[in-house]
Amino acid sequence: MQSVNDYYSAIQLRSDRWSSLREATGALGRDPQGKKADALRSQIEELFTSLALIERYWAFPGMQAFDHLRRQFEHGNLDDLAFGVHRVTRALTTGAYRRRHIPLDRESAEVDDHEDEAMLSPEARALTKPYFEVMIVDDLNEHQERWLKTNVGRMRRFEDPFMYETVIVPSLEDALIGILFNHNVQAVVVRPGLRLKSGVDLPILKRYLNRVGGAEGLEGLKPENFGAELCRLIASVRPELDAYLVTDRSVEEIAGLDLGICRRVFYNQEDFQELHLNILRGVQSRYKTPFFTALVEYSKQPTGVFHAMPISRGKSISRSHWIQDMGAFYGPNIFMAETSATSGGLDSLLEPHGPIKKAQELAARAFGSKQTFFATNGTSTCNKIVVQALVRPGDIVLVDRDCHKSHHYGMVLAGAQVVYLDSYPLNDYSMYGAVPLREIKHQLLALKAAGKLDQVRMLLLTNCTFDGVVYNVERVMEECLAIKPDLIFLWDEAWFAFARFGPTYRQRTGMNAANVLRERLKSPEHAKAYEKQAGKLKDADDEKLLMTRLVPPPDARVRVYTTQSTHKTLTSLRQGSMIHVNDQDFKGEVEQSFHEAYMTHTSTSPNYQIIASLDVGRRQVELEGFEFVQRQVEAAMSMRKAISTHPLLQKYFKVLTAGDMIPDAYRESGVESYYDPHQGWTDIWECWEKDEFVLDATRVTLAVGGTGWDGDTFKTQILMDKYGIQINKTSRNTVLFMTNIGTTRSSVAYLIEVLVEIAKELDDRLDDASNMERRAFEHRVKALMEDLPPLPDFSRFHDAFRSDKVTIEGDIRTAFFLSYDEKNCDYLDLHGSINEAMASGREVVSASFIIPYPPGFPILVPGQVVSAEILAFMRALDVNEIHGYRADLGLRVFTDEALAQRMGTKLPEAAE
Ligand SMILES: Cc1ncc(COP(=O)(O)O)c(C=O)c1O
């Protein structure tokens, strides 16, 4: 049996234990007197013991059935045992237990076995009632437990929209373990008899308790408060769940408590009917999809189309002689749901009052925002909307320089004064990390010293970065607010929509941090902490402020925006994105300008299918986001483990760890790697709570320089052309494998197989290589892994685009439009004339965005001075795609005349 440390999660442990039990009981059943029988018996014994700790948190097969299997083993009914275990394991794998009762004895099973779950059509599956589990928390004896289950079970009716089963756990701790372990739980019923402590002593389960700050905080809790405290704690780890508190305390006492996500308080313990109806209604409120449902309804109505869209109802296709294949490929429903109507039960995205408005409100609840807006043209557009809504011409915005290009264009459109922030470089892998908090504070303090803090409007950062570096969002906001208490934050979470649904990840999302901060700033403890620090820092210099963890004033405003490409990490059609708002001043100050910005960028014919898919994607995450994100992290972790422990793969590849991608100074926890071949898994909770930066484990960066291929060649010529594996991002010597909520264990297995095959081929090739060939290979590897051009910092804006020389902000808009006039621009050859120009002392200033792929962000923006480092980097880049640069013409730069004119000065030579 593998040790518990070999498992990243208890879910994997559970499924592995059941498979082992199936194999062992099967083998023993086939040969009960064989040589291995004794060993098998003790293995089965151990597996039963270990599963007994785990199964109490799950409704299927349930402790009763589990104990029955165990008794069969003890009584030597080996055939029946093997049969029963086989049925359980199979039902767990196929999910059949979600759809029907699974009999474990032979006679009933024979009647039942007609249905092969894998063969169910999608239509048939859509007709089955969704299943979930309700966790009841009460310390009961066996008899009481049976009584309770029977009573709840009796409430079921044929017309119920969902099916559920109950799991009973005795204590507050067990309930917390249960909801973090059992993803089937959708509702928790907390009864007055619960106790505090769990009797379970399995570290992999106990670890879950760290998610709520450990058990220490609970020690002094009075028993009458266990229930309310549990409701509050559930809200902090799985806010999407419904809790019901059954209590015998008075209404007045209960009213004064924080009950977290409690939907209802019951004073009558045995009102099962009410409880049942409430549980169903709670799940229904997450299940409903106002816009998707409206669109389905609309598509069924008979209508005559007398406005735009000949494709509506498929009319232009069905009458066609030439495009029938399109109709056949997509099927009829998509065209039935295509319409330009905004009435008849539908709604307008630009002025929503009906189902789109409702769908957006539900999304706000799911993602923890105060307002949510859907977008049908990606986060590229969302970013421009938010920037335009909030930034006035001349406002100063601090932006990470390696942000997505939509932000740079957003800055141009808004006329912002841009302070570009440098991320720490990862020269060994030719990629950037993220912007250290010290650098952000440093720029804010410089602006403060220059008397420009009033002009500063927004801090804009990418979280997480493409490569998976994640900020400590809460800390960044706290410390920045301590310097500028009304600063607005835009977190580009294009890659991070899923994070809300994993408790570890959630704490580093903009919306969660905003909600935490809003609460914290109101608290008396915070006011005290602030006063204390303010006294200490009264005469502090900048260095002291940079070294101190700053506390924001209690009256700081929490103003947070996030933009998410739902389509990148969750279920949504391409381009489906959301803007989430958690801004205390939105209603008073922003609503109108937000509306204008939204109108500026949104099509008057937004795609209904995209909106419907956002609505359904929201339903999914509210009901199974927790499970899917957990599985995704598991898949990524098993990929990390498989690659880093395979001896052949280690020769040519390396999975980059947190230690590789985040310098020590930003990893206070000291955690280097989430998996260590000797120590097993690290619980990532601790570093996610503390460190300045952490690594999103679902993105696996693989260094491939050891193969002698650069990242781009490895991607296109090896992975894509030879094996049909698609990836997106590469650097000079790495490729990035992104997992998502659709990643399966088999797709991970296939990738590993492919990597092993590539490594074997390389091995063979090197075996047969001549000395010369081998030397050439080593040379290539060295060039890729060691001789890397250092990544350049942002140089500076030319004085023509700066208001002074005190702080570094620049007017990117003026530079951008100055280049529209061709006579202001010139071209310099990267390998010739530019050298002469720079050698002669001329300041060469870029007139365009220059964006090489990879890394995919501008290494030059309009108005930026070209430095020797940038030039060296451009020359060393061996990528095919450099947007904004034309090799036949050269680098587009401003003429000296244009710059001089901007500055209102004459050229030095002209002045003579
Ligand atoms: C950080 C970041 N922001 C925004 C975007 C744009 O998102 P979309 O493709 O949804 O327009 C991307 C796209 O890759 C991105 O990486």
mmCIF file with all atom_site columns, C-alpha atoms in Angstrom, residues 718-798:
data_model
loop_
_atom_site.group_PDB
_atom_site.id
_atom_site.type_symbol
_atom_site.label_atom_id
_atom_site.label_alt_id
_atom_site.label_comp_id
_atom_site.label_asym_id
_atom_site.label_entity_id
_atom_site.label_seq_id
_atom_site.pdbx_PDB_ins_code
_atom_site.Cartn_x
_atom_site.Cartn_y
_atom_site.Cartn_z
_atom_site.occupancy
_atom_site.B_iso_or_equiv
_atom_site.pdbx_formal_charge
_atom_site.auth_seq_id
_atom_site.auth_comp_id
_atom_site.auth_asym_id
_atom_site.auth_atom_id
_atom_site.pdbx_PDB_model_num
ATOM 1  C CA . ILE A 1 718 ? 7.578   18.133 -32.064 1.00 0.00 ? 718 ILE A CA 1
ATOM 2  C CA . LEU A 1 719 ? 4.461   18.423 -29.932 1.00 0.00 ? 719 LEU A CA 1
ATOM 3  C CA . MET A 1 720 ? 2.052   19.770 -32.520 1.00 0.00 ? 720 MET A CA 1
ATOM 4  C CA . ASP A 1 721 ? 3.165   18.273 -35.826 1.00 0.00 ? 721 ASP A CA 1
ATOM 5  C CA . LYS A 1 722 ? 4.273   14.903 -34.544 1.00 0.00 ? 722 LYS A CA 1
ATOM 6  C CA . TYR A 1 723 ? 1.926   14.190 -31.670 1.00 0.00 ? 723 TYR A CA 1
ATOM 7  C CA . GLY A 1 724 ? -1.026  16.536 -32.107 1.00 0.00 ? 724 GLY A CA 1
ATOM 8  C CA . ILE A 1 725 ? -0.497  18.110 -28.680 1.00 0.00 ? 725 ILE A CA 1
ATOM 9  C CA . GLN A 1 726 ? -1.449  21.756 -28.596 1.00 0.00 ? 726 GLN A CA 1
ATOM 10 C CA . ILE A 1 727 ? 0.069   24.257 -26.255 1.00 0.00 ? 727 ILE A CA 1
ATOM 11 C CA . ASN A 1 728 ? 0.113   27.993 -26.262 1.00 0.00 ? 728 ASN A CA 1
ATOM 12 C CA . LYS A 1 729 ? 3.044   29.681 -24.622 1.00 0.00 ? 729 LYS A CA 1
ATOM 13 C CA . THR A 1 730 ? 6.742   29.073 -25.010 1.00 0.00 ? 730 THR A CA 1
ATOM 14 C CA . SER A 1 731 ? 9.878   30.909 -24.011 1.00 0.00 ? 731 SER A CA 1
ATOM 15 C CA . ARG A 1 732 ? 13.326  30.431 -25.454 1.00 0.00 ? 732 ARG A CA 1
ATOM 16 C CA . ASN A 1 733 ? 13.888  27.231 -23.521 1.00 0.00 ? 733 ASN A CA 1
ATOM 17 C CA . THR A 1 734 ? 10.525  26.366 -21.972 1.00 0.00 ? 734 THR A CA 1
ATOM 18 C CA . VAL A 1 735 ? 7.025   25.325 -22.941 1.00 0.00 ? 735 VAL A CA 1
ATOM 19 C CA . LEU A 1 736 ? 3.945   25.820 -20.829 1.00 0.00 ? 736 LEU A CA 1
ATOM 20 C CA . PHE A 1 737 ? 1.376   23.067 -20.299 1.00 0.00 ? 737 PHE A CA 1
ATOM 21 C CA . MET A 1 738 ? -1.833  24.461 -18.962 1.00 0.00 ? 738 MET A CA 1
ATOM 22 C CA . THR A 1 739 ? -4.330  22.187 -17.330 1.00 0.00 ? 739 THR A CA 1
ATOM 23 C CA . ASN A 1 740 ? -7.957  23.213 -17.060 1.00 0.00 ? 740 ASN A CA 1
ATOM 24 C CA . ILE A 1 741 ? -11.161 21.900 -15.511 1.00 0.00 ? 741 ILE A CA 1
ATOM 25 C CA . GLY A 1 742 ? -11.553 19.626 -18.533 1.00 0.00 ? 742 GLY A CA 1
ATOM 26 C CA . THR A 1 743 ? -8.126  18.000 -18.197 1.00 0.00 ? 743 THR A CA 1
ATOM 27 C CA . THR A 1 744 ? -8.462  14.285 -17.587 1.00 0.00 ? 744 THR A CA 1
ATOM 28 C CA . ARG A 1 745 ? -6.082  11.784 -16.071 1.00 0.00 ? 745 ARG A CA 1
ATOM 29 C CA . SER A 1 746 ? -5.787  10.111 -19.469 1.00 0.00 ? 746 SER A CA 1
ATOM 30 C CA . SER A 1 747 ? -4.755  13.300 -21.225 1.00 0.00 ? 747 SER A CA 1
ATOM 31 C CA . VAL A 1 748 ? -2.022  13.712 -18.626 1.00 0.00 ? 748 VAL A CA 1
ATOM 32 C CA . ALA A 1 749 ? -0.999  10.090 -19.151 1.00 0.00 ? 749 ALA A CA 1
ATOM 33 C CA . TYR A 1 750 ? -0.821  10.647 -22.908 1.00 0.00 ? 750 TYR A CA 1
ATOM 34 C CA . LEU A 1 751 ? 1.415   13.654 -22.475 1.00 0.00 ? 751 LEU A CA 1
ATOM 35 C CA . ILE A 1 752 ? 3.783   11.700 -20.262 1.00 0.00 ? 752 ILE A CA 1
ATOM 36 C CA . GLU A 1 753 ? 3.872   8.883  -22.822 1.00 0.00 ? 753 GLU A CA 1
ATOM 37 C CA . VAL A 1 754 ? 4.759   11.358 -25.543 1.00 0.00 ? 754 VAL A CA 1
ATOM 38 C CA . LEU A 1 755 ? 7.515   12.938 -23.478 1.00 0.00 ? 755 LEU A CA 1
ATOM 39 C CA . VAL A 1 756 ? 8.957   9.521  -22.746 1.00 0.00 ? 756 VAL A CA 1
ATOM 40 C CA . GLU A 1 757 ? 8.899   8.675  -26.449 1.00 0.00 ? 757 GLU A CA 1
ATOM 41 C CA . ILE A 1 758 ? 10.653  11.927 -27.314 1.00 0.00 ? 758 ILE A CA 1
ATOM 42 C CA . ALA A 1 759 ? 13.280  11.245 -24.644 1.00 0.00 ? 759 ALA A CA 1
ATOM 43 C CA . LYS A 1 760 ? 13.807  7.693  -25.933 1.00 0.00 ? 760 LYS A CA 1
ATOM 44 C CA . GLU A 1 761 ? 14.275  8.906  -29.482 1.00 0.00 ? 761 GLU A CA 1
ATOM 45 C CA . LEU A 1 762 ? 16.790  11.463 -28.298 1.00 0.00 ? 762 LEU A CA 1
ATOM 46 C CA . ASP A 1 763 ? 18.612  8.780  -26.350 1.00 0.00 ? 763 ASP A CA 1
ATOM 47 C CA . ASP A 1 764 ? 18.770  6.559  -29.424 1.00 0.00 ? 764 ASP A CA 1
ATOM 48 C CA . ARG A 1 765 ? 19.921  9.386  -31.603 1.00 0.00 ? 765 ARG A CA 1
ATOM 49 C CA . LEU A 1 766 ? 22.688  10.368 -29.219 1.00 0.00 ? 766 LEU A CA 1
ATOM 50 C CA . ASP A 1 767 ? 23.759  6.742  -28.886 1.00 0.00 ? 767 ASP A CA 1
ATOM 51 C CA . ASP A 1 768 ? 24.401  6.556  -32.601 1.00 0.00 ? 768 ASP A CA 1
ATOM 52 C CA . ALA A 1 769 ? 25.785  10.048 -32.952 1.00 0.00 ? 769 ALA A CA 1
ATOM 53 C CA . SER A 1 770 ? 29.306  10.776 -34.087 1.00 0.00 ? 770 SER A CA 1
ATOM 54 C CA . ASN A 1 771 ? 31.576  12.816 -31.848 1.00 0.00 ? 771 ASN A CA 1
ATOM 55 C CA . MET A 1 772 ? 30.926  15.850 -33.942 1.00 0.00 ? 772 MET A CA 1
ATOM 56 C CA . GLU A 1 773 ? 27.193  15.445 -33.774 1.00 0.00 ? 773 GLU A CA 1
ATOM 57 C CA . ARG A 1 774 ? 27.321  15.003 -30.033 1.00 0.00 ? 774 ARG A CA 1
ATOM 58 C CA . ARG A 1 775 ? 29.425  18.117 -29.647 1.00 0.00 ? 775 ARG A CA 1
ATOM 59 C CA . ALA A 1 776 ? 26.969  20.067 -31.775 1.00 0.00 ? 776 ALA A CA 1
ATOM 60 C CA . PHE A 1 777 ? 24.107  18.831 -29.590 1.00 0.00 ? 777 PHE A CA 1
ATOM 61 C CA . GLU A 1 778 ? 25.900  19.863 -26.394 1.00 0.00 ? 778 GLU A CA 1
ATOM 62 C CA . HIS A 1 779 ? 26.624  23.205 -27.899 1.00 0.00 ? 779 HIS A CA 1
ATOM 63 C CA . ARG A 1 780 ? 22.962  23.755 -28.740 1.00 0.00 ? 780 ARG A CA 1
ATOM 64 C CA . VAL A 1 781 ? 21.875  22.755 -25.242 1.00 0.00 ? 781 VAL A CA 1
ATOM 65 C CA . LYS A 1 782 ? 24.385  25.124 -23.707 1.00 0.00 ? 782 LYS A CA 1
ATOM 66 C CA . ALA A 1 783 ? 23.256  27.968 -25.937 1.00 0.00 ? 783 ALA A CA 1
ATOM 67 C CA . LEU A 1 784 ? 19.668  27.363 -24.910 1.00 0.00 ? 784 LEU A CA 1
ATOM 68 C CA . MET A 1 785 ? 20.195  26.802 -21.220 1.00 0.00 ? 785 MET A CA 1
ATOM 69 C CA . GLU A 1 786 ? 23.121  29.051 -20.406 1.00 0.00 ? 786 GLU A CA 1
ATOM 70 C CA . ASP A 1 787 ? 23.756  31.721 -23.026 1.00 0.00 ? 787 ASP A CA 1
ATOM 71 C CA . LEU A 1 788 ? 20.579  33.668 -22.607 1.00 0.00 ? 788 LEU A CA 1
ATOM 72 C CA . PRO A 1 789 ? 20.314  37.380 -23.290 1.00 0.00 ? 789 PRO A CA 1
ATOM 73 C CA . PRO A 1 790 ? 19.338  39.216 -20.091 1.00 0.00 ? 790 PRO A CA 1
ATOM 74 C CA . LEU A 1 791 ? 15.798  40.536 -20.133 1.00 0.00 ? 791 LEU A CA 1
ATOM 75 C CA . PRO A 1 792 ? 15.750  44.306 -20.411 1.00 0.00 ? 792 PRO A CA 1
ATOM 76 C CA . ASP A 1 793 ? 13.951  46.605 -17.971 1.00 0.00 ? 793 ASP A CA 1
ATOM 77 C CA . PHE A 1 794 ? 11.622  49.332 -19.168 1.00 0.00 ? 794 PHE A CA 1
ATOM 78 C CA . SER A 1 795 ? 14.067  52.095 -20.113 1.00 0.00 ? 795 SER A CA 1
ATOM 79 C CA . ARG A 1 796 ? 12.072  55.344 -19.841 1.00 0.00 ? 796 ARG A CA 1
ATOM 80 C CA . PHE A 1 797 ? 9.774   57.609 -21.752 1.00 0.00 ? 797 PHE A CA 1
ATOM 81 C CA . HIS A 1 798 ? 11.533  60.286 -23.769 1.00 0.00 ? 798 HIS A CA 1
#
